[in-house]
Amino acid sequence: MLGRLGADLIETTAGAGARTHRLRLALTQAGDSGGPLRLLRAPARVLAEHRAAREMAARSQLDAGPRRWVVTALAAATAATSLWIFFTVVPPLVADLNQRLTGLPPHHWFAGILEMLATVWESMSPTEKAALALIGTAAVLLSGGTLGLALEVGFGIATVMDAARPAASLARDPRGATGRYLATHSDLEIAADAALAAAAVIPGGRAAGTTARTAAKARRTTKPASRYAKDIPELFRQHEARKAAKQAARKDLADSIPEGYSPSDFSRRKMERKTVPQLRAAGHSPREIDQLRDKAKAASTTHKQLNDSGARIGEAGGEKYLTEQGYHIPDEFRADNVGVNGGTAPGGWADGMALSPDGSELVVSEYKGVSAKLNTTPVNTRFEGKALQGSPAYARDHMLSDPRFAQYFHDHPEVWEGVKDGSIKLNAKTIYTRTPELTEVGDQPFSLTPEVTQALQQAIDSL
């Protein structure tokens, strides 16, 4: 009651001229018709008429006629879907964001966010992805946008989320990501990706790009070895530069180490726990300690960069060799598609997998670059005790611990049946890329044990 009275007072004040005119006409009519009671009731009748007119005007704007239930239902469905996604996606997203950003270098925080978004998007089912795109579409429609704009927004959300993983790689290592992309994509695929990128500004761009991308994948059986041939010499040049940087950093640290200490005292793990307290107790100034800390960090960083560079050479060289031999490397097993661990297969994952040209052999790949060798320290396996890297037991265990194998067998049941019945032979293949021209290969044929077969089958069935 107070709200309606307030609205009446505000409207009366805002339209004082119009109200005065109508009130004067009402009083004149009441006076002509006679009777003081009718004259006293005239102001109340004018306010009632204005209130009715205002409510009718508001209703004509807010109600969409006989189909207004469609808007109401759409708004309710959008709100319910938004709440569902909010409560199922946001809590793990926030936890993952905290985990990914804690301890990251300042220039990697954005890449961490992109990787987190990519992980969330990849973990969503097709229904959840469609619901997220529908929310964007509905939001534009309900805010007055056209259907064309709403569809572009929905497709744009999917395009941006699809691109989060490659964008993270580009943010971390622009030159390396660009080189790997050019080395592992055909001209047609590059053109298809350009069409997909145009989806944000060109109507129908995503549909055209998706069609072109599908056509490119259908035409491609393997990526051309010529692209690896262009990339590998550049990787070796980068490796030489990082080797020189590591040597310079180690020399700089060695020249600055106080008497009585060795380079091993300045490893990342030992320095803060033991060496720094000793330096303080020996009377070294905070400035000297900070300088030693910076030099030790530089030596550690350049050492890791050199190892990473060798790993990239091993990956590119191994894939080049397999491609030249006619093997097909599934997209999910290509090194440039690894979305975790900075783009390198983490512990427990195989370096790669490939199928022979006639489909009779499945290779579990191990890649080594420059002077790298197989690790001589045995590692624990799930069913076979300790095993050396590159051995059959090691390969079998990695087929269990690498989730890509179960997923691939789930998506390609004919391959899994061939592995089980023995018509597809298994081979643990180690490929050493020593120079751009020299590649060495070691083969270890193997078969699955009953325990590994059963465990893989359970992993496949759970998908």
Short mmCIF file of C-alpha atoms in Angstrom, two decimals:
data_model
loop_
_atom_site.label_atom_id
_atom_site.label_comp_id
_atom_site.label_asym_id
_atom_site.label_seq_id
_atom_site.Cartn_x
_atom_site.Cartn_y
_atom_site.Cartn_z
CA MET A 1 0.00 0.00 0.00
CA LEU A 2 2.78 2.41 0.91
CA GLY A 3 4.64 1.46 -2.28
CA ARG A 4 1.69 2.21 -4.51
CA LEU A 5 1.00 5.48 -2.67
CA GLY A 6 4.67 6.46 -3.11
CA ALA A 7 4.47 5.67 -6.82
CA ASP A 8 1.34 7.81 -7.07
CA LEU A 9 3.06 10.73 -5.34
CA ILE A 10 6.19 10.44 -7.53
CA GLU A 11 4.13 10.24 -10.69
CA THR A 12 1.95 13.13 -9.57
CA THR A 13 5.03 15.27 -8.94
CA ALA A 14 6.72 14.24 -12.22
CA GLY A 15 3.63 14.92 -14.33
CA ALA A 16 2.19 17.82 -12.36
CA GLY A 17 1.10 19.72 -15.45
CA ALA A 18 -0.85 16.81 -16.93
CA ARG A 19 -2.44 15.92 -13.59
CA THR A 20 -3.48 19.52 -12.94
CA HIS A 21 -5.15 19.72 -16.32
CA ARG A 22 -7.08 16.46 -15.84
CA LEU A 23 -7.99 17.37 -12.25
CA ARG A 24 -9.37 20.74 -13.39
CA LEU A 25 -11.50 19.05 -16.03
CA ALA A 26 -12.79 16.54 -13.46
CA LEU A 27 -13.70 19.29 -10.98
CA THR A 28 -15.47 21.26 -13.70
CA GLN A 29 -17.48 18.20 -14.72
CA ALA A 30 -18.35 17.47 -11.06
CA GLY A 31 -19.42 21.08 -10.51
CA ASP A 32 -21.65 21.05 -13.62
CA SER A 33 -23.30 17.82 -12.53
CA GLY A 34 -23.96 19.29 -9.10
CA GLY A 35 -23.49 17.96 -5.59
CA PRO A 36 -20.62 18.61 -3.13
CA LEU A 37 -20.02 14.90 -2.62
CA ARG A 38 -19.23 14.36 -6.31
CA LEU A 39 -16.95 17.39 -6.15
CA LEU A 40 -15.01 15.93 -3.19
CA ARG A 41 -14.62 12.55 -4.91
CA ALA A 42 -13.11 14.02 -8.11
CA PRO A 43 -9.40 14.05 -6.96
CA ALA A 44 -9.56 10.41 -5.79
CA ARG A 45 -11.12 9.38 -9.12
CA VAL A 46 -8.33 11.12 -11.05
CA LEU A 47 -5.60 9.28 -9.06
CA ALA A 48 -7.38 5.95 -9.57
CA GLU A 49 -7.60 6.54 -13.32
CA HIS A 50 -3.88 7.38 -13.47
CA ARG A 51 -2.97 4.29 -11.47
CA ALA A 52 -5.01 2.06 -13.78
CA ALA A 53 -3.47 3.66 -16.85
CA ARG A 54 0.04 3.19 -15.46
CA GLU A 55 -0.53 -0.48 -14.62
CA MET A 56 -2.05 -1.14 -18.04
CA ALA A 57 0.95 0.45 -19.74
CA ALA A 58 3.39 -1.55 -17.63
CA ARG A 59 1.53 -4.78 -18.29
CA SER A 60 1.58 -4.17 -22.03
CA GLN A 61 5.37 -3.88 -21.88
CA LEU A 62 6.11 -6.74 -19.48
CA ASP A 63 3.60 -9.29 -20.81
CA ALA A 64 4.34 -10.70 -24.25
CA GLY A 65 0.77 -11.76 -24.93
CA PRO A 66 -0.45 -15.33 -25.07
CA ARG A 67 3.11 -16.66 -25.48
CA ARG A 68 4.63 -14.93 -22.48
CA TRP A 69 5.01 -18.32 -20.80
CA VAL A 70 7.82 -19.11 -23.26
CA VAL A 71 9.96 -16.26 -21.92
CA THR A 72 9.17 -17.24 -18.34
CA ALA A 73 10.04 -20.89 -18.96
CA LEU A 74 13.25 -19.98 -20.77
CA ALA A 75 14.32 -17.66 -17.96
CA ALA A 76 13.57 -20.32 -15.34
CA ALA A 77 15.46 -23.00 -17.28
CA THR A 78 18.43 -20.69 -17.75
CA ALA A 79 18.51 -19.83 -14.05
CA ALA A 80 18.29 -23.50 -13.05
CA THR A 81 21.03 -24.51 -15.48
CA SER A 82 23.24 -21.65 -14.32
CA LEU A 83 22.86 -22.70 -10.68
CA TRP A 84 23.59 -26.33 -11.56
CA ILE A 85 26.78 -25.47 -13.45
CA PHE A 86 27.77 -22.97 -10.75
CA PHE A 87 27.57 -25.50 -7.94
CA THR A 88 29.15 -28.37 -9.93
CA VAL A 89 31.91 -26.47 -11.74
CA VAL A 90 32.90 -23.50 -9.59
CA PRO A 91 34.08 -25.32 -6.41
CA PRO A 92 36.57 -27.64 -8.20
CA LEU A 93 37.50 -24.77 -10.51
CA VAL A 94 38.44 -22.53 -7.59
CA ALA A 95 40.39 -25.32 -5.89
CA ASP A 96 42.24 -26.11 -9.11
CA LEU A 97 42.95 -22.42 -9.68
CA ASN A 98 44.52 -22.13 -6.24
CA GLN A 99 46.64 -25.24 -6.82
CA ARG A 100 47.80 -24.14 -10.27
CA LEU A 101 48.67 -20.56 -9.38
CA THR A 102 50.48 -21.29 -6.11
CA GLY A 103 54.18 -20.98 -6.70
CA LEU A 104 53.98 -20.15 -10.41
CA PRO A 105 56.45 -17.60 -11.81
CA PRO A 106 54.86 -14.17 -12.31
CA HIS A 107 54.74 -14.52 -16.11
CA HIS A 108 53.07 -17.95 -15.99
CA TRP A 109 49.98 -17.09 -13.95
CA PHE A 110 47.87 -16.39 -17.06
CA ALA A 111 48.95 -19.68 -18.65
CA GLY A 112 47.92 -21.41 -15.42
CA ILE A 113 44.45 -19.90 -15.63
CA LEU A 114 44.11 -20.96 -19.28
CA GLU A 115 45.20 -24.52 -18.46
CA MET A 116 42.72 -24.61 -15.59
CA LEU A 117 39.89 -23.48 -17.92
CA ALA A 118 40.97 -26.06 -20.49
CA THR A 119 40.95 -28.81 -17.85
CA VAL A 120 37.45 -27.85 -16.72
CA TRP A 121 36.19 -27.68 -20.31
CA GLU A 122 37.72 -31.04 -21.24
CA SER A 123 36.26 -32.66 -18.12
CA MET A 124 32.73 -31.52 -19.02
CA SER A 125 30.37 -33.87 -20.81
CA PRO A 126 28.89 -32.85 -24.19
CA THR A 127 25.63 -32.06 -22.39
CA GLU A 128 27.38 -29.70 -19.96
CA LYS A 129 29.24 -28.00 -22.80
CA ALA A 130 26.00 -27.51 -24.71
CA ALA A 131 24.35 -26.15 -21.56
CA LEU A 132 27.13 -23.60 -21.09
CA ALA A 133 26.80 -22.43 -24.69
CA LEU A 134 23.00 -22.30 -24.26
CA ILE A 135 23.36 -20.06 -21.22
CA GLY A 136 25.35 -17.56 -23.28
CA THR A 137 22.79 -17.76 -26.08
CA ALA A 138 19.85 -17.31 -23.70
CA ALA A 139 21.52 -14.38 -21.93
CA VAL A 140 21.80 -12.47 -25.21
CA LEU A 141 18.21 -13.31 -26.22
CA LEU A 142 16.76 -12.27 -22.87
CA SER A 143 18.71 -9.01 -22.94
CA GLY A 144 17.15 -8.05 -26.27
CA GLY A 145 19.80 -9.33 -28.68
CA THR A 146 19.03 -10.92 -32.03
CA LEU A 147 19.03 -14.66 -32.59
CA GLY A 148 22.08 -14.39 -34.86
CA LEU A 149 24.07 -12.54 -32.21
CA ALA A 150 22.97 -15.00 -29.53
CA LEU A 151 24.13 -17.98 -31.59
CA GLU A 152 27.47 -16.31 -32.29
CA VAL A 153 27.97 -15.75 -28.54
CA GLY A 154 27.15 -19.40 -27.80
CA PHE A 155 29.53 -20.67 -30.48
CA GLY A 156 32.11 -18.11 -29.36
CA ILE A 157 32.13 -19.54 -25.83
CA ALA A 158 32.86 -23.01 -27.20
CA THR A 159 35.57 -21.64 -29.51
CA VAL A 160 37.34 -19.79 -26.70
CA MET A 161 37.25 -22.79 -24.38
CA ASP A 162 38.51 -25.10 -27.13
CA ALA A 163 41.45 -22.75 -27.67
CA ALA A 164 42.41 -22.45 -23.99
CA ARG A 165 44.96 -25.30 -24.03
CA PRO A 166 46.88 -24.10 -27.13
CA ALA A 167 46.73 -20.54 -25.82
CA ALA A 168 48.34 -21.66 -22.54
CA SER A 169 51.19 -23.29 -24.45
CA LEU A 170 51.61 -20.12 -26.48
CA ALA A 171 51.71 -17.98 -23.33
CA ARG A 172 54.41 -20.16 -21.76
CA ASP A 173 56.64 -20.58 -24.81
CA PRO A 174 55.50 -18.47 -27.80
CA ARG A 175 58.37 -19.41 -30.08
CA GLY A 176 58.35 -23.09 -29.21
CA ALA A 177 54.54 -23.39 -29.45
CA THR A 178 54.50 -21.69 -32.84
CA GLY A 179 57.29 -23.90 -34.11
CA ARG A 180 55.59 -27.07 -32.90
CA TYR A 181 52.28 -25.98 -34.40
CA LEU A 182 53.79 -25.30 -37.83
CA ALA A 183 55.77 -28.53 -37.66
CA THR A 184 52.80 -30.74 -36.83
CA HIS A 185 49.93 -29.25 -38.86
CA SER A 186 49.25 -29.50 -42.57
CA ASP A 187 48.44 -26.45 -44.66
CA LEU A 188 44.80 -27.48 -44.78
CA GLU A 189 44.62 -27.81 -40.99
CA ILE A 190 46.20 -24.38 -40.54
CA ALA A 191 43.58 -22.94 -42.90
CA ALA A 192 40.84 -24.74 -40.96
CA ASP A 193 42.11 -23.34 -37.66
CA ALA A 194 42.10 -19.86 -39.19
CA ALA A 195 38.46 -20.38 -40.14
CA LEU A 196 37.68 -21.44 -36.58
CA ALA A 197 39.40 -18.33 -35.23
CA ALA A 198 37.17 -16.21 -37.47
CA ALA A 199 34.07 -17.50 -35.67
CA ALA A 200 34.20 -14.65 -33.17
CA VAL A 201 33.80 -11.97 -35.85
CA ILE A 202 32.33 -13.67 -38.94
CA PRO A 203 28.80 -15.12 -38.80
CA GLY A 204 28.92 -18.84 -39.45
CA GLY A 205 32.67 -18.88 -38.99
CA ARG A 206 32.68 -21.67 -36.43
CA ALA A 207 30.52 -23.94 -38.54
CA ALA A 208 32.71 -23.36 -41.60
CA GLY A 209 35.89 -23.85 -39.56
CA THR A 210 34.62 -27.05 -37.99
CA THR A 211 33.72 -28.44 -41.39
CA ALA A 212 37.14 -27.56 -42.78
CA ARG A 213 38.88 -29.03 -39.72
CA THR A 214 36.96 -32.29 -40.11
CA ALA A 215 37.89 -32.44 -43.78
CA ALA A 216 41.54 -31.85 -42.94
CA LYS A 217 41.57 -34.69 -40.41
CA ALA A 218 39.81 -36.97 -42.87
CA ARG A 219 42.44 -36.31 -45.52
CA ARG A 220 45.39 -36.68 -43.17
CA THR A 221 46.71 -40.11 -42.27
CA THR A 222 50.02 -38.88 -40.86
CA LYS A 223 51.62 -35.48 -40.48
CA PRO A 224 54.25 -34.89 -43.17
CA ALA A 225 57.80 -35.73 -42.12
CA SER A 226 58.99 -32.64 -44.00
CA ARG A 227 57.55 -30.45 -41.25
CA TYR A 228 59.57 -32.28 -38.60
CA ALA A 229 62.63 -31.94 -40.82
CA LYS A 230 62.18 -28.17 -40.75
CA ASP A 231 61.65 -28.07 -37.00
CA ILE A 232 64.42 -30.38 -35.73
CA PRO A 233 67.44 -28.30 -36.88
CA GLU A 234 65.96 -25.28 -35.13
CA LEU A 235 65.51 -27.34 -31.95
CA PHE A 236 69.15 -28.36 -32.08
CA ARG A 237 70.18 -24.69 -32.45
CA GLN A 238 68.07 -23.84 -29.40
CA HIS A 239 69.68 -26.73 -27.55
CA GLU A 240 73.18 -25.38 -28.26
CA ALA A 241 72.15 -21.92 -27.02
CA ARG A 242 70.72 -23.36 -23.81
CA LYS A 243 73.79 -25.51 -23.31
CA ALA A 244 75.95 -22.38 -23.52
CA ALA A 245 73.62 -20.56 -21.09
CA LYS A 246 73.86 -23.45 -18.61
CA GLN A 247 77.66 -23.52 -18.79
CA ALA A 248 77.84 -19.74 -18.26
CA ALA A 249 75.47 -19.91 -15.28
CA ARG A 250 77.39 -22.77 -13.66
CA LYS A 251 80.69 -20.94 -14.14
CA ASP A 252 79.26 -17.76 -12.66
CA LEU A 253 78.07 -19.71 -9.61
CA ALA A 254 81.36 -21.61 -9.24
CA ASP A 255 83.35 -18.36 -9.32
CA SER A 256 81.19 -16.93 -6.51
CA ILE A 257 81.09 -19.91 -4.14
CA PRO A 258 82.85 -19.11 -0.83
CA GLU A 259 85.76 -21.23 0.27
CA GLY A 260 84.76 -24.46 1.93
CA TYR A 261 81.63 -24.98 -0.17
CA SER A 262 80.98 -26.98 -3.35
CA PRO A 263 78.39 -26.55 -6.16
CA SER A 264 76.32 -29.36 -4.65
CA ASP A 265 75.77 -27.18 -1.57
CA PHE A 266 73.84 -24.75 -3.79
CA SER A 267 71.26 -27.11 -5.20
CA ARG A 268 67.71 -25.83 -4.89
CA ARG A 269 66.76 -28.34 -2.21
CA LYS A 270 69.91 -28.14 -0.09
CA MET A 271 70.61 -24.42 -0.23
CA GLU A 272 67.66 -23.09 1.79
CA ARG A 273 67.63 -25.97 4.23
CA LYS A 274 71.32 -26.10 5.06
CA THR A 275 73.63 -23.78 3.12
CA VAL A 276 71.92 -20.43 3.81
CA PRO A 277 71.89 -20.93 7.61
CA GLN A 278 75.58 -21.83 7.46
CA LEU A 279 76.38 -18.73 5.41
CA ARG A 280 74.54 -16.53 7.91
CA ALA A 281 76.34 -18.13 10.82
CA ALA A 282 79.66 -17.56 9.04
CA GLY A 283 78.95 -13.82 8.85
CA HIS A 284 78.06 -13.43 5.16
CA SER A 285 75.88 -10.40 4.51
CA PRO A 286 72.25 -10.67 3.30
CA ARG A 287 73.34 -9.11 0.01
CA GLU A 288 75.98 -11.78 -0.59
CA ILE A 289 73.50 -14.52 0.26
CA ASP A 290 70.88 -13.06 -2.12
CA GLN A 291 73.44 -12.91 -4.92
CA LEU A 292 74.41 -16.54 -4.34
CA ARG A 293 70.75 -17.49 -4.23
CA ASP A 294 70.10 -15.77 -7.59
CA LYS A 295 73.11 -17.44 -9.21
CA ALA A 296 72.12 -20.84 -7.86
CA LYS A 297 68.61 -20.32 -9.21
CA ALA A 298 69.99 -19.34 -12.63
CA ALA A 299 72.14 -22.49 -12.72
CA SER A 300 69.15 -24.65 -11.79
CA THR A 301 66.85 -22.95 -14.31
CA THR A 302 69.27 -23.23 -17.24
CA HIS A 303 69.88 -26.89 -16.36
CA LYS A 304 66.14 -27.61 -16.56
CA GLN A 305 65.81 -25.64 -19.79
CA LEU A 306 68.59 -27.72 -21.33
CA ASN A 307 66.91 -30.96 -20.27
CA ASP A 308 63.56 -29.74 -21.62
CA SER A 309 65.23 -28.83 -24.89
CA GLY A 310 66.68 -32.33 -25.21
CA ALA A 311 63.25 -33.80 -24.47
CA ARG A 312 61.69 -31.70 -27.24
CA ILE A 313 64.32 -32.95 -29.67
CA GLY A 314 63.60 -36.53 -28.66
CA GLU A 315 59.86 -36.04 -29.17
CA ALA A 316 60.19 -34.35 -32.56
CA GLY A 317 62.86 -36.79 -33.75
CA GLY A 318 60.88 -39.82 -32.59
CA GLU A 319 57.69 -38.67 -34.28
CA LYS A 320 59.63 -37.80 -37.44
CA TYR A 321 61.09 -41.30 -37.59
CA LEU A 322 57.72 -42.99 -37.04
CA THR A 323 56.08 -40.76 -39.66
CA GLU A 324 58.79 -41.52 -42.20
CA GLN A 325 58.24 -45.25 -41.61
CA GLY A 326 54.52 -44.83 -42.33
CA TYR A 327 53.27 -45.21 -38.75
CA HIS A 328 50.09 -43.43 -37.70
CA ILE A 329 50.37 -41.45 -34.45
CA PRO A 330 46.93 -40.74 -32.94
CA ASP A 331 46.39 -37.08 -32.17
CA GLU A 332 46.08 -37.64 -28.43
CA PHE A 333 49.55 -39.25 -28.38
CA ARG A 334 51.32 -36.47 -30.25
CA ALA A 335 53.79 -34.51 -28.13
CA ASP A 336 52.29 -31.15 -29.08
CA ASN A 337 48.90 -32.27 -27.72
CA VAL A 338 50.08 -33.12 -24.19
CA GLY A 339 48.16 -30.63 -22.05
CA VAL A 340 49.84 -31.26 -18.69
CA ASN A 341 53.32 -30.99 -17.20
CA GLY A 342 54.29 -28.05 -19.39
CA GLY A 343 53.59 -29.97 -22.61
CA THR A 344 55.84 -32.97 -21.82
CA ALA A 345 54.52 -36.43 -20.94
CA PRO A 346 54.58 -36.66 -17.11
CA GLY A 347 55.78 -39.60 -15.04
CA GLY A 348 53.65 -42.67 -15.63
CA TRP A 349 52.79 -41.65 -19.20
CA ALA A 350 54.31 -43.14 -22.34
CA ASP A 351 56.17 -40.72 -24.59
CA GLY A 352 53.97 -41.78 -27.48
CA MET A 353 52.05 -44.49 -29.30
CA ALA A 354 51.75 -45.39 -32.97
CA LEU A 355 50.20 -47.97 -35.28
CA SER A 356 52.06 -49.55 -38.20
CA PRO A 357 50.86 -48.84 -41.76
CA ASP A 358 49.04 -52.19 -42.03
CA GLY A 359 47.68 -51.98 -38.47
CA SER A 360 49.46 -55.15 -37.36
CA GLU A 361 51.78 -53.51 -34.81
CA LEU A 362 51.16 -51.12 -31.92
CA VAL A 363 54.25 -49.27 -30.72
CA VAL A 364 54.66 -47.89 -27.20
CA SER A 365 57.26 -45.19 -27.83
CA GLU A 366 60.12 -43.94 -25.70
CA TYR A 367 61.86 -40.82 -27.06
CA LYS A 368 65.42 -39.73 -26.24
CA GLY A 369 67.13 -36.61 -27.54
CA VAL A 370 70.82 -35.72 -28.07
CA SER A 371 72.82 -37.65 -25.44
CA ALA A 372 69.94 -38.84 -23.25
CA LYS A 373 69.90 -42.51 -22.24
CA LEU A 374 67.39 -44.89 -20.70
CA ASN A 375 67.22 -44.59 -16.93
CA THR A 376 69.13 -47.37 -15.24
CA THR A 377 67.22 -47.08 -11.95
CA PRO A 378 64.34 -49.61 -11.81
CA VAL A 379 60.88 -48.24 -11.05
CA ASN A 380 57.92 -49.88 -9.37
CA THR A 381 55.19 -51.38 -11.54
CA ARG A 382 51.67 -52.35 -10.60
CA PHE A 383 51.92 -56.10 -11.22
CA GLU A 384 55.54 -56.95 -12.05
CA GLY A 385 57.70 -55.54 -9.29
CA LYS A 386 60.54 -53.26 -10.43
CA ALA A 387 61.29 -52.70 -14.12
CA LEU A 388 63.84 -50.79 -16.16
CA GLN A 389 62.79 -48.01 -18.52
CA GLY A 390 62.25 -49.31 -22.05
CA SER A 391 61.60 -52.90 -20.96
CA PRO A 392 58.39 -54.85 -21.75
CA ALA A 393 57.25 -54.70 -18.11
CA TYR A 394 57.83 -50.93 -18.11
CA ALA A 395 55.77 -50.55 -21.31
CA ARG A 396 52.95 -52.72 -19.97
CA ASP A 397 52.79 -50.70 -16.77
CA HIS A 398 52.67 -47.42 -18.70
CA MET A 399 49.74 -48.70 -20.74
CA LEU A 400 47.93 -48.93 -17.39
CA SER A 401 49.06 -45.68 -15.81
CA ASP A 402 48.70 -43.53 -18.96
CA PRO A 403 44.95 -42.76 -19.22
CA ARG A 404 45.21 -42.14 -22.96
CA PHE A 405 45.54 -45.86 -23.69
CA ALA A 406 42.25 -46.84 -22.02
CA GLN A 407 40.52 -43.92 -23.72
CA TYR A 408 41.95 -44.82 -27.13
CA PHE A 409 40.98 -48.48 -26.78
CA HIS A 410 37.53 -47.40 -25.65
CA ASP A 411 37.13 -45.21 -28.75
CA HIS A 412 38.69 -47.84 -31.07
CA PRO A 413 37.42 -51.22 -29.83
CA GLU A 414 38.70 -53.00 -32.94
CA VAL A 415 42.27 -52.10 -31.96
CA TRP A 416 41.72 -53.33 -28.41
CA GLU A 417 40.28 -56.63 -29.67
CA GLY A 418 43.32 -57.05 -31.94
CA VAL A 419 45.67 -56.46 -29.01
CA LYS A 420 43.83 -59.00 -26.87
CA ASP A 421 43.65 -61.73 -29.50
CA GLY A 422 47.26 -61.21 -30.61
CA SER A 423 46.54 -60.12 -34.19
CA ILE A 424 48.10 -56.75 -33.29
CA LYS A 425 51.65 -57.19 -32.00
CA LEU A 426 53.06 -54.93 -29.28
CA ASN A 427 56.51 -53.37 -29.40
CA ALA A 428 58.35 -51.16 -26.90
CA LYS A 429 60.32 -48.96 -29.28
CA THR A 430 63.02 -46.54 -28.04
CA ILE A 431 64.04 -43.89 -30.57
CA TYR A 432 67.22 -41.89 -30.00
CA THR A 433 67.66 -38.64 -31.96
CA ARG A 434 71.40 -37.96 -31.65
CA THR A 435 71.75 -35.33 -34.39
CA PRO A 436 69.38 -33.95 -37.04
CA GLU A 437 70.66 -36.72 -39.32
CA LEU A 438 71.31 -39.60 -36.90
CA THR A 439 68.52 -41.69 -35.36
CA GLU A 440 69.02 -44.93 -33.43
CA VAL A 441 66.20 -47.36 -32.67
CA GLY A 442 65.81 -50.17 -30.13
CA ASP A 443 62.91 -52.68 -30.23
CA GLN A 444 61.49 -54.82 -27.42
CA PRO A 445 58.48 -56.92 -28.59
CA PHE A 446 56.09 -57.85 -25.79
CA SER A 447 52.58 -59.03 -25.00
CA LEU A 448 50.08 -58.23 -22.26
CA THR A 449 49.88 -60.36 -19.14
CA PRO A 450 46.43 -61.52 -17.95
CA GLU A 451 46.59 -59.10 -15.02
CA VAL A 452 47.36 -56.12 -17.25
CA THR A 453 44.68 -57.16 -19.76
CA GLN A 454 42.07 -57.40 -17.01
CA ALA A 455 43.05 -54.06 -15.49
CA LEU A 456 42.95 -52.33 -18.86
CA GLN A 457 39.56 -53.86 -19.60
CA GLN A 458 38.22 -52.53 -16.31
CA ALA A 459 39.57 -49.06 -17.10
CA ILE A 460 37.93 -49.20 -20.56
CA ASP A 461 34.60 -50.37 -19.13
CA SER A 462 34.59 -47.54 -16.59
CA LEU A 463 34.64 -44.90 -19.34
#
